[in-house]
PDB file of C-alpha atoms in Angstrom:
ATOM      1  CA  MET A   1      -6.834   7.572  -5.524  1.00  0.00           C
ATOM      2  CA  PRO A   2      -9.114   7.077  -2.219  1.00  0.00           C
ATOM      3  CA  GLU A   3     -12.797   7.856  -2.278  1.00  0.00           C
ATOM      4  CA  LEU A   4     -13.761  11.112  -1.999  1.00  0.00           C
ATOM      5  CA  TRP A   5     -16.858  10.385  -0.652  1.00  0.00           C
ATOM      6  CA  LEU A   6     -17.372   7.966   1.806  1.00  0.00           C
ATOM      7  CA  PRO A   7     -18.959   4.699   0.662  1.00  0.00           C
ATOM      8  CA  GLY A   8     -22.034   4.109   1.813  1.00  0.00           C
ATOM      9  CA  ALA A   9     -23.046   7.784   2.892  1.00  0.00           C
ATOM     10  CA  GLU A  10     -25.703  10.033   1.892  1.00  0.00           C
ATOM     11  CA  ARG A  11     -24.386  12.731  -0.502  1.00  0.00           C
ATOM     12  CA  HIS A  12     -25.529  16.548   0.222  1.00  0.00           C
ATOM     13  CA  PRO A  13     -22.372  18.449  -1.681  1.00  0.00           C
ATOM     14  CA  LEU A  14     -22.979  22.026  -0.530  1.00  0.00           C
ATOM     15  CA  GLY A  15     -20.210  23.349  -3.100  1.00  0.00           C
ATOM     16  CA  ASP A  16     -18.225  26.080  -2.169  1.00  0.00           C
ATOM     17  CA  THR A  17     -15.259  23.688  -1.934  1.00  0.00           C
ATOM     18  CA  ALA A  18     -11.799  24.818  -1.051  1.00  0.00           C
ATOM     19  CA  PRO A  19      -8.513  23.268  -1.113  1.00  0.00           C
ATOM     20  CA  THR A  20      -6.139  21.908   2.216  1.00  0.00           C
ATOM     21  CA  ASP A  21      -2.644  22.896   2.996  1.00  0.00           C
ATOM     22  CA  LYS A  22      -1.862  19.683   1.771  1.00  0.00           C
ATOM     23  CA  GLN A  23       2.086  19.794   3.392  1.00  0.00           C
ATOM     24  CA  TYR A  24       0.841  18.837   6.389  1.00  0.00           C
ATOM     25  CA  ALA A  25       0.059  15.190   7.775  1.00  0.00           C
ATOM     26  CA  PRO A  26      -3.540  13.861   7.309  1.00  0.00           C
ATOM     27  CA  ARG A  27      -6.256  14.319   9.770  1.00  0.00           C
ATOM     28  CA  VAL A  28      -9.779  13.554  11.275  1.00  0.00           C
ATOM     29  CA  ILE A  29     -11.635  16.450  13.703  1.00  0.00           C
ATOM     30  CA  TRP A  30     -14.564  14.849  15.895  1.00  0.00           C
ATOM     31  CA  HIS A  31     -17.263  16.726  17.376  1.00  0.00           C
ATOM     32  CA  ILE A  32     -20.494  16.123  18.739  1.00  0.00           C
ATOM     33  CA  THR A  33     -23.620  18.013  17.495  1.00  0.00           C
ATOM     34  CA  TRP A  34     -24.621  19.289  21.019  1.00  0.00           C
ATOM     35  CA  ASP A  35     -28.151  20.837  19.863  1.00  0.00           C
ATOM     36  CA  LYS A  36     -29.297  19.708  23.422  1.00  0.00           C
ATOM     37  CA  ASN A  37     -28.485  19.928  27.339  1.00  0.00           C
ATOM     38  CA  GLY A  38     -28.979  16.722  29.350  1.00  0.00           C
ATOM     39  CA  THR A  39     -28.309  15.711  32.710  1.00  0.00           C
ATOM     40  CA  ALA A  40     -28.010  12.154  34.950  1.00  0.00           C
ATOM     41  CA  THR A  41     -31.111  13.399  36.262  1.00  0.00           C
ATOM     42  CA  LYS A  42     -33.076  14.854  33.527  1.00  0.00           C
ATOM     43  CA  PRO A  43     -32.216  13.471  29.865  1.00  0.00           C
ATOM     44  CA  ALA A  44     -33.244  14.666  26.572  1.00  0.00           C
ATOM     45  CA  ASP A  45     -34.098  12.769  23.563  1.00  0.00           C
ATOM     46  CA  LEU A  46     -31.597  12.381  20.962  1.00  0.00           C
ATOM     47  CA  VAL A  47     -32.348  15.436  17.519  1.00  0.00           C
ATOM     48  CA  PRO A  48     -33.606  13.203  14.853  1.00  0.00           C
ATOM     49  CA  PHE A  49     -30.710  12.473  12.199  1.00  0.00           C
ATOM     50  CA  GLY A  50     -33.013  14.571   9.386  1.00  0.00           C
ATOM     51  CA  GLN A  51     -33.027  17.800  11.111  1.00  0.00           C
ATOM     52  CA  LEU A  52     -29.314  17.956  11.383  1.00  0.00           C
ATOM     53  CA  VAL A  53     -28.892  17.202   7.635  1.00  0.00           C
ATOM     54  CA  ARG A  54     -31.802  19.648   7.178  1.00  0.00           C
ATOM     55  CA  TYR A  55     -29.684  22.325   9.520  1.00  0.00           C
ATOM     56  CA  PHE A  56     -26.254  21.772   7.686  1.00  0.00           C
ATOM     57  CA  THR A  57     -27.990  22.020   4.238  1.00  0.00           C
ATOM     58  CA  GLY A  58     -29.317  25.367   5.334  1.00  0.00           C
ATOM     59  CA  GLY A  59     -28.918  27.668   8.112  1.00  0.00           C
ATOM     60  CA  GLY A  60     -26.193  25.866   9.327  1.00  0.00           C
ATOM     61  CA  SER A  61     -23.888  25.330   6.317  1.00  0.00           C
ATOM     62  CA  GLY A  62     -21.437  28.139   7.411  1.00  0.00           C
ATOM     63  CA  ALA A  63     -20.364  25.511  10.356  1.00  0.00           C
ATOM     64  CA  ALA A  64     -20.750  22.186   7.948  1.00  0.00           C
ATOM     65  CA  PRO A  65     -18.317  19.558   8.380  1.00  0.00           C
ATOM     66  CA  HIS A  66     -17.655  16.952   6.141  1.00  0.00           C
ATOM     67  CA  LEU A  67     -19.723  13.951   7.829  1.00  0.00           C
ATOM     68  CA  LEU A  68     -22.771  14.086  10.006  1.00  0.00           C
ATOM     69  CA  TRP A  69     -22.592  10.483  11.828  1.00  0.00           C
ATOM     70  CA  ASP A  70     -25.353   8.620  13.768  1.00  0.00           C
ATOM     71  CA  PRO A  71     -23.527   6.281  16.410  1.00  0.00           C
ATOM     72  CA  PHE A  72     -26.514   4.626  17.065  1.00  0.00           C
ATOM     73  CA  THR A  73     -27.647   3.425  14.018  1.00  0.00           C
ATOM     74  CA  GLY A  74     -24.744   3.884  11.614  1.00  0.00           C
ATOM     75  CA  ARG A  75     -26.083   6.571   9.193  1.00  0.00           C
ATOM     76  CA  THR A  76     -23.676   8.683   7.735  1.00  0.00           C
ATOM     77  CA  ALA A  77     -24.440  12.028   5.727  1.00  0.00           C
ATOM     78  CA  GLN A  78     -21.808  13.778   3.681  1.00  0.00           C
ATOM     79  CA  PHE A  79     -21.420  17.368   2.923  1.00  0.00           C
ATOM     80  CA  TYR A  80     -17.676  18.007   1.396  1.00  0.00           C
ATOM     81  CA  PRO A  81     -15.528  15.447  -0.594  1.00  0.00           C
ATOM     82  CA  ALA A  82     -12.642  14.717   1.763  1.00  0.00           C
ATOM     83  CA  ASN A  83      -9.699  16.914  -0.575  1.00  0.00           C
ATOM     84  CA  SER A  84     -11.822  19.907   0.753  1.00  0.00           C
ATOM     85  CA  ARG A  85     -11.824  21.684   3.457  1.00  0.00           C
ATOM     86  CA  SER A  86     -15.206  22.335   5.654  1.00  0.00           C
ATOM     87  CA  LYS A  87     -15.941  24.499   8.267  1.00  0.00           C
ATOM     88  CA  SER A  88     -16.791  23.229  11.786  1.00  0.00           C
ATOM     89  CA  VAL A  89     -13.989  24.536  13.915  1.00  0.00           C
ATOM     90  CA  VAL A  90     -12.796  28.210  14.347  1.00  0.00           C
ATOM     91  CA  ASP A  91     -10.488  29.496  11.955  1.00  0.00           C
ATOM     92  CA  THR A  92      -9.056  33.007  12.888  1.00  0.00           C
ATOM     93  CA  ALA A  93      -7.576  34.996  10.186  1.00  0.00           C
ATOM     94  CA  GLY A  94      -3.882  35.372  10.081  1.00  0.00           C
ATOM     95  CA  GLY A  95      -3.448  32.418  12.485  1.00  0.00           C
ATOM     96  CA  THR A  96      -3.087  28.757  11.677  1.00  0.00           C
ATOM     97  CA  ARG A  97      -5.088  27.066   9.018  1.00  0.00           C
ATOM     98  CA  THR A  98      -7.557  24.930  11.390  1.00  0.00           C
ATOM     99  CA  ASN A  99     -10.067  23.879   9.038  1.00  0.00           C
ATOM    100  CA  ARG A 100      -7.627  23.422   5.919  1.00  0.00           C
ATOM    101  CA  THR A 101      -4.364  21.907   7.644  1.00  0.00           C
ATOM    102  CA  GLY A 102      -3.701  18.422   6.785  1.00  0.00           C
ATOM    103  CA  LYS A 103      -3.585  16.264   3.462  1.00  0.00           C
ATOM    104  CA  VAL A 104      -7.217  15.986   4.401  1.00  0.00           C
ATOM    105  CA  CYS A 105      -8.699  17.293   7.473  1.00  0.00           C
ATOM    106  CA  ILE A 106     -11.963  15.446   7.649  1.00  0.00           C
ATOM    107  CA  GLN A 107     -14.133  16.639  10.140  1.00  0.00           C
ATOM    108  CA  VAL A 108     -16.940  14.181  11.747  1.00  0.00           C
ATOM    109  CA  GLU A 109     -20.271  15.926  13.843  1.00  0.00           C
ATOM    110  CA  THR A 110     -21.335  13.206  15.857  1.00  0.00           C
ATOM    111  CA  LEU A 111     -25.180  12.892  16.567  1.00  0.00           C
ATOM    112  CA  PHE A 112     -24.668  13.334  20.193  1.00  0.00           C
ATOM    113  CA  PHE A 113     -24.891  15.400  23.530  1.00  0.00           C
ATOM    114  CA  PRO A 114     -24.092  14.387  26.752  1.00  0.00           C
ATOM    115  CA  TYR A 115     -26.815  12.218  28.747  1.00  0.00           C
ATOM    116  CA  CYS A 116     -29.514  12.106  25.347  1.00  0.00           C
ATOM    117  CA  ARG A 117     -31.675   9.534  25.320  1.00  0.00           C
ATOM    118  CA  VAL A 118     -32.407   6.811  22.689  1.00  0.00           C
ATOM    119  CA  ARG A 119     -35.056   4.031  23.212  1.00  0.00           C
ATOM    120  CA  GLY A 120     -35.310   4.635  26.525  1.00  0.00           C
ATOM    121  CA  LYS A 121     -31.422   4.393  27.429  1.00  0.00           C
ATOM    122  CA  THR A 122     -29.491   7.540  28.491  1.00  0.00           C
ATOM    123  CA  TYR A 123     -26.365   7.909  27.304  1.00  0.00           C
ATOM    124  CA  ALA A 124     -23.248   9.758  29.182  1.00  0.00           C
ATOM    125  CA  THR A 125     -20.931  10.058  26.679  1.00  0.00           C
ATOM    126  CA  VAL A 126     -19.949   8.962  23.074  1.00  0.00           C
ATOM    127  CA  ARG A 127     -18.021   6.045  24.243  1.00  0.00           C
ATOM    128  CA  ASP A 128     -21.370   4.674  26.147  1.00  0.00           C
ATOM    129  CA  THR A 129     -23.166   4.178  22.293  1.00  0.00           C
ATOM    130  CA  PRO A 130     -22.879   1.211  20.419  1.00  0.00           C
ATOM    131  CA  ALA A 131     -20.604   3.451  17.717  1.00  0.00           C
ATOM    132  CA  LYS A 132     -22.360   1.702  14.804  1.00  0.00           C
ATOM    133  CA  GLY A 133     -20.336   2.742  11.445  1.00  0.00           C
ATOM    134  CA  LEU A 134     -17.123   3.601  13.259  1.00  0.00           C
ATOM    135  CA  SER A 135     -15.322   1.272  11.803  1.00  0.00           C
ATOM    136  CA  LYS A 136     -16.409   2.237   8.349  1.00  0.00           C
ATOM    137  CA  ILE A 137     -15.327   5.714   9.014  1.00  0.00           C
ATOM    138  CA  LEU A 138     -11.909   4.798  10.345  1.00  0.00           C
ATOM    139  CA  ALA A 139     -11.124   2.684   7.035  1.00  0.00           C
ATOM    140  CA  TRP A 140     -11.898   5.646   5.025  1.00  0.00           C
ATOM    141  CA  GLY A 141      -9.537   7.666   6.914  1.00  0.00           C
ATOM    142  CA  ARG A 142      -6.643   5.411   6.942  1.00  0.00           C
ATOM    143  CA  SER A 143      -7.215   5.389   3.031  1.00  0.00           C
ATOM    144  CA  TRP A 144      -6.117   8.746   2.994  1.00  0.00           C
ATOM    145  CA  GLY A 145      -3.139   8.338   5.349  1.00  0.00           C
ATOM    146  CA  VAL A 146      -4.812   8.964   8.363  1.00  0.00           C
ATOM    147  CA  PRO A 147      -2.878   6.912  11.301  1.00  0.00           C
ATOM    148  CA  ASP A 148      -5.110   5.796  14.388  1.00  0.00           C
ATOM    149  CA  VAL A 149      -3.442   7.616  17.005  1.00  0.00           C
ATOM    150  CA  TRP A 150      -4.124  10.724  18.643  1.00  0.00           C
ATOM    151  CA  PRO A 151      -1.570  12.736  18.897  1.00  0.00           C
ATOM    152  CA  MET A 152      -3.125  15.056  21.632  1.00  0.00           C
ATOM    153  CA  GLY A 153      -3.864  11.733  23.732  1.00  0.00           C
ATOM    154  CA  THR A 154      -7.702  10.301  23.904  1.00  0.00           C
ATOM    155  CA  PRO A 155     -10.248  13.253  24.099  1.00  0.00           C
ATOM    156  CA  THR A 156     -11.574  14.211  27.388  1.00  0.00           C
ATOM    157  CA  TRP A 157     -13.976  16.662  28.847  1.00  0.00           C
ATOM    158  CA  ASN A 158     -10.579  19.156  29.964  1.00  0.00           C
ATOM    159  CA  ALA A 159      -9.228  20.138  26.875  1.00  0.00           C
ATOM    160  CA  ASN A 160      -5.407  20.191  25.980  1.00  0.00           C
ATOM    161  CA  ARG A 161      -3.962  22.110  22.486  1.00  0.00           C
ATOM    162  CA  SER A 162      -0.694  22.393  21.275  1.00  0.00           C
ATOM    163  CA  GLU A 163      -0.158  24.068  17.927  1.00  0.00           C
ATOM    164  CA  ARG A 164       3.326  22.501  17.530  1.00  0.00           C
ATOM    165  CA  THR A 165       1.494  19.216  17.722  1.00  0.00           C
ATOM    166  CA  TRP A 166      -1.282  20.133  15.597  1.00  0.00           C
ATOM    167  CA  GLU A 167       1.044  21.381  13.098  1.00  0.00           C
ATOM    168  CA  THR A 168       3.464  18.178  13.069  1.00  0.00           C
ATOM    169  CA  ARG A 169       1.584  15.372  13.984  1.00  0.00           C
ATOM    170  CA  GLY A 170      -1.351  13.564  11.687  1.00  0.00           C
ATOM    171  CA  GLY A 171      -4.298  11.424  13.342  1.00  0.00           C
ATOM    172  CA  HIS A 172      -7.438  12.044  14.673  1.00  0.00           C
ATOM    173  CA  TYR A 173      -8.262  15.002  17.039  1.00  0.00           C
ATOM    174  CA  GLY A 174     -11.077  16.141  19.058  1.00  0.00           C
ATOM    175  CA  HIS A 175     -12.592  19.880  18.666  1.00  0.00           C
ATOM    176  CA  GLY A 176     -11.215  20.474  21.933  1.00  0.00           C
ATOM    177  CA  GLN A 177      -7.605  20.100  20.702  1.00  0.00           C
ATOM    178  CA  VAL A 178      -7.858  22.340  18.124  1.00  0.00           C
ATOM    179  CA  PRO A 179      -5.668  25.847  18.173  1.00  0.00           C
ATOM    180  CA  GLU A 180      -7.453  28.604  18.030  1.00  0.00           C
ATOM    181  CA  ASN A 181     -10.818  26.800  19.539  1.00  0.00           C
ATOM    182  CA  ARG A 182     -12.618  26.949  22.916  1.00  0.00           C
ATOM    183  CA  HIS A 183     -14.787  24.138  22.795  1.00  0.00           C
ATOM    184  CA  THR A 184     -14.067  20.793  25.210  1.00  0.00           C
ATOM    185  CA  ASP A 185     -16.315  18.278  22.758  1.00  0.00           C
ATOM    186  CA  PRO A 186     -16.459  15.644  22.119  1.00  0.00           C
ATOM    187  CA  GLY A 187     -15.570  14.270  25.463  1.00  0.00           C
ATOM    188  CA  PRO A 188     -14.441  10.416  25.727  1.00  0.00           C
ATOM    189  CA  MET A 189     -14.897   8.422  22.464  1.00  0.00           C
ATOM    190  CA  PRO A 190     -15.113   4.798  22.020  1.00  0.00           C
ATOM    191  CA  LYS A 191     -11.565   2.785  21.617  1.00  0.00           C
ATOM    192  CA  TRP A 192     -10.921   2.277  18.007  1.00  0.00           C
ATOM    193  CA  PRO A 193     -11.139  -1.294  16.737  1.00  0.00           C
ATOM    194  CA  THR A 194      -7.999  -2.926  15.637  1.00  0.00           C
ATOM    195  CA  THR A 195      -7.682  -4.540  12.006  1.00  0.00           C
ATOM    196  CA  GLY A 196      -4.499  -7.134  11.496  1.00  0.00           C
ATOM    197  CA  PRO A 197      -2.098  -8.479  13.929  1.00  0.00           C
ATOM    198  CA  LYS A 198      -1.212  -6.620  16.889  1.00  0.00           C
ATOM    199  CA  PRO A 199       2.426  -5.424  16.986  1.00  0.00           C
ATOM    200  CA  LYS A 200       5.228  -6.826  19.188  1.00  0.00           C
ATOM    201  CA  PRO A 201       5.818  -5.024  21.980  1.00  0.00           C
ATOM    202  CA  GLY A 202       9.091  -2.840  22.425  1.00  0.00           C
ATOM    203  CA  ALA A 203      11.031  -1.275  19.684  1.00  0.00           C
ATOM    204  CA  PRO A 204      12.933  -3.735  17.015  1.00  0.00           C
ATOM    205  CA  PRO A 205      16.844  -3.655  17.453  1.00  0.00           C
ATOM    206  CA  PHE A 206      18.308  -0.764  15.960  1.00  0.00           C
ATOM    207  CA  PRO A 207      19.569  -2.022  12.581  1.00  0.00           C
ATOM    208  CA  GLY A 208      22.372   0.728  12.615  1.00  0.00           C
ATOM    209  CA  ARG A 209      22.706   4.317  11.084  1.00  0.00           C
ATOM    210  CA  GLN A 210      24.593   2.464   7.803  1.00  0.00           C
ATOM    211  CA  THR A 211      21.545   0.907   6.948  1.00  0.00           C
ATOM    212  CA  PHE A 212      19.944   4.408   6.089  1.00  0.00           C
ATOM    213  CA  GLY A 213      20.692   7.013   3.482  1.00  0.00           C
ATOM    214  CA  PRO A 214      21.073   7.819  -0.227  1.00  0.00           C
ATOM    215  CA  GLY A 215      21.722   4.428  -2.034  1.00  0.00           C
ATOM    216  CA  LYS A 216      20.258   1.879   0.937  1.00  0.00           C
ATOM    217  CA  THR A 217      17.645  -1.027   0.189  1.00  0.00           C
ATOM    218  CA  ASN A 218      16.488  -2.572   2.819  1.00  0.00           C
ATOM    219  CA  ASP A 219      13.686  -3.792   4.936  1.00  0.00           C
ATOM    220  CA  SER A 220      14.771  -1.633   8.012  1.00  0.00           C
ATOM    221  CA  ILE A 221      13.714   1.551   5.946  1.00  0.00           C
ATOM    222  CA  PHE A 222      10.389  -0.040   4.879  1.00  0.00           C
ATOM    223  CA  LEU A 223       9.796  -0.696   8.539  1.00  0.00           C
ATOM    224  CA  LEU A 224      11.102   2.720   9.376  1.00  0.00           C
ATOM    225  CA  GLY A 225       8.442   4.198   7.116  1.00  0.00           C
ATOM    226  CA  GLN A 226       5.473   2.610   8.245  1.00  0.00           C
ATOM    227  CA  GLN A 227       6.051   3.488  11.642  1.00  0.00           C
ATOM    228  CA  LEU A 228       6.605   7.140  10.737  1.00  0.00           C
ATOM    229  CA  VAL A 229       3.115   6.827   9.086  1.00  0.00           C
ATOM    230  CA  ARG A 230       1.526   5.235  12.223  1.00  0.00           C
ATOM    231  CA  ARG A 231       2.950   7.771  14.397  1.00  0.00           C
ATOM    232  CA  GLY A 232       1.555  10.913  11.946  1.00  0.00           C
ATOM    233  CA  PHE A 233       5.134  11.405  10.516  1.00  0.00           C
ATOM    234  CA  GLY A 234       4.793  10.514   6.857  1.00  0.00           C
ATOM    235  CA  LYS A 235       3.321  13.931   5.129  1.00  0.00           C
ATOM    236  CA  HIS A 236       6.484  13.741   2.820  1.00  0.00           C
ATOM    237  CA  TYR A 237       5.511  10.177   1.172  1.00  0.00           C
ATOM    238  CA  ARG A 238       3.411  10.780  -2.225  1.00  0.00           C
ATOM    239  CA  VAL A 239       2.657   7.510  -2.390  1.00  0.00           C
ATOM    240  CA  GLY A 240       3.877   5.284   0.934  1.00  0.00           C
ATOM    241  CA  PRO A 241       7.387   3.952   2.308  1.00  0.00           C
ATOM    242  CA  SER A 242       8.934   1.601   0.903  1.00  0.00           C
ATOM    243  CA  ARG A 243      12.480  -0.581   0.614  1.00  0.00           C
ATOM    244  CA  ALA A 244      14.511   2.428  -0.923  1.00  0.00           C
ATOM    245  CA  TRP A 245      15.362   4.905   0.934  1.00  0.00           C
ATOM    246  CA  GLY A 246      14.612   8.272  -0.755  1.00  0.00           C
ATOM    247  CA  GLU A 247      14.220  12.278   0.577  1.00  0.00           C
ATOM    248  CA  ALA A 248      11.211  12.004   1.987  1.00  0.00           C
ATOM    249  CA  ASP A 249      12.297   9.393   4.356  1.00  0.00           C
ATOM    250  CA  ARG A 250      14.852  11.911   5.398  1.00  0.00           C
ATOM    251  CA  LEU A 251      12.399  14.350   5.449  1.00  0.00           C
ATOM    252  CA  ASN A 252      10.003  12.626   7.431  1.00  0.00           C
ATOM    253  CA  VAL A 253      12.843  11.421   9.966  1.00  0.00           C
ATOM    254  CA  GLN A 254      13.897  14.994  10.404  1.00  0.00           C
ATOM    255  CA  ASP A 255      10.150  16.028  11.230  1.00  0.00           C
ATOM    256  CA  PHE A 256      10.056  13.579  13.963  1.00  0.00           C
ATOM    257  CA  GLN A 257      13.124  14.588  15.343  1.00  0.00           C
ATOM    258  CA  LEU A 258      12.463  18.189  15.137  1.00  0.00           C
ATOM    259  CA  ALA A 259       9.206  17.291  17.520  1.00  0.00           C
ATOM    260  CA  GLN A 260      11.154  15.678  19.938  1.00  0.00           C
ATOM    261  CA  ASN A 261      12.909  19.556  20.221  1.00  0.00           C
ATOM    262  CA  TRP A 262      16.273  18.333  18.831  1.00  0.00           C
ATOM    263  CA  SER A 263      18.286  20.579  16.371  1.00  0.00           C
ATOM    264  CA  GLY A 264      21.507  20.078  14.474  1.00  0.00           C
ATOM    265  CA  ALA A 265      23.153  16.939  13.861  1.00  0.00           C
ATOM    266  CA  ASP A 266      20.393  15.195  16.165  1.00  0.00           C
ATOM    267  CA  ALA A 267      17.822  16.365  13.531  1.00  0.00           C
ATOM    268  CA  ASP A 268      19.849  15.390  10.214  1.00  0.00           C
ATOM    269  CA  GLY A 269      16.843  12.888   9.195  1.00  0.00           C
ATOM    270  CA  VAL A 270      19.159   9.878   9.462  1.00  0.00           C
ATOM    271  CA  PRO A 271      17.700   7.578  12.646  1.00  0.00           C
ATOM    272  CA  GLY A 272      20.356   7.131  15.212  1.00  0.00           C
ATOM    273  CA  PRO A 273      19.573   4.497  18.418  1.00  0.00           C
ATOM    274  CA  GLU A 274      17.675   7.175  20.154  1.00  0.00           C
ATOM    275  CA  THR A 275      15.690   8.310  17.186  1.00  0.00           C
ATOM    276  CA  TRP A 276      14.579   4.719  16.716  1.00  0.00           C
ATOM    277  CA  ARG A 277      14.011   4.104  20.102  1.00  0.00           C
ATOM    278  CA  ARG A 278      11.037   7.041  20.418  1.00  0.00           C
ATOM    279  CA  LEU A 279       9.581   6.038  16.868  1.00  0.00           C
ATOM    280  CA  PHE A 280       9.114   2.877  18.204  1.00  0.00           C
ATOM    281  CA  ALA A 281       8.315   3.405  22.119  1.00  0.00           C
TER     282      ALA A 281
END
């Protein structure tokens, strides 16, 4: 089982844990603390890390995330284990379970506000920071099955939201992209560090529908499963993709097809040429 607590993070468990809705794909939500307002002409000094820890373990515990992350030092503090919901997004009664959606729904508060000043230098966006410690957080997310993708696009200050995408796609989301929320943070984020070989451009040749289905075992099934996970459509895998076709493969393919607004025979869970092309696009 992956680590419930980010290795190396300071632990400040709040208790008050609650399960997530594990039938949905795993995800990470990114915030900024935005505890001050700076401007290009009037920047403000960054708030000390310890002050935010005291806030989230005290009067601000009702809005605490899983992690507080300082992108200037790499320091992290954790308040909830990965398999619990946290409380940093609006969750309207009777609506989408925003704080709970996913096998994990890890929320990260980045110690930052626009035009903060650190050691005499001003930073307009999180993208401008050194982003120290980001790789460790991303690796922890991957260990829980979170793919390195932004299903609603990389964040900007102009937030867009799609409840359908939120409910069907795993990956990384900005606070402003979460349904029921009206925030616009975190703004532009750093580009994710890449690990391993870069994928070859273009889709691999479609091996034919006869390659997939009950009783089939081959490398194309494994390749399909890997790509489904990368695209955020792997929620039905209990362990992960394999070379043997299973019901989890069919359900994950069907989720992808339904996300294309297909129905009937076009969403039967068996990949055809167009499913394959779009999946690998």
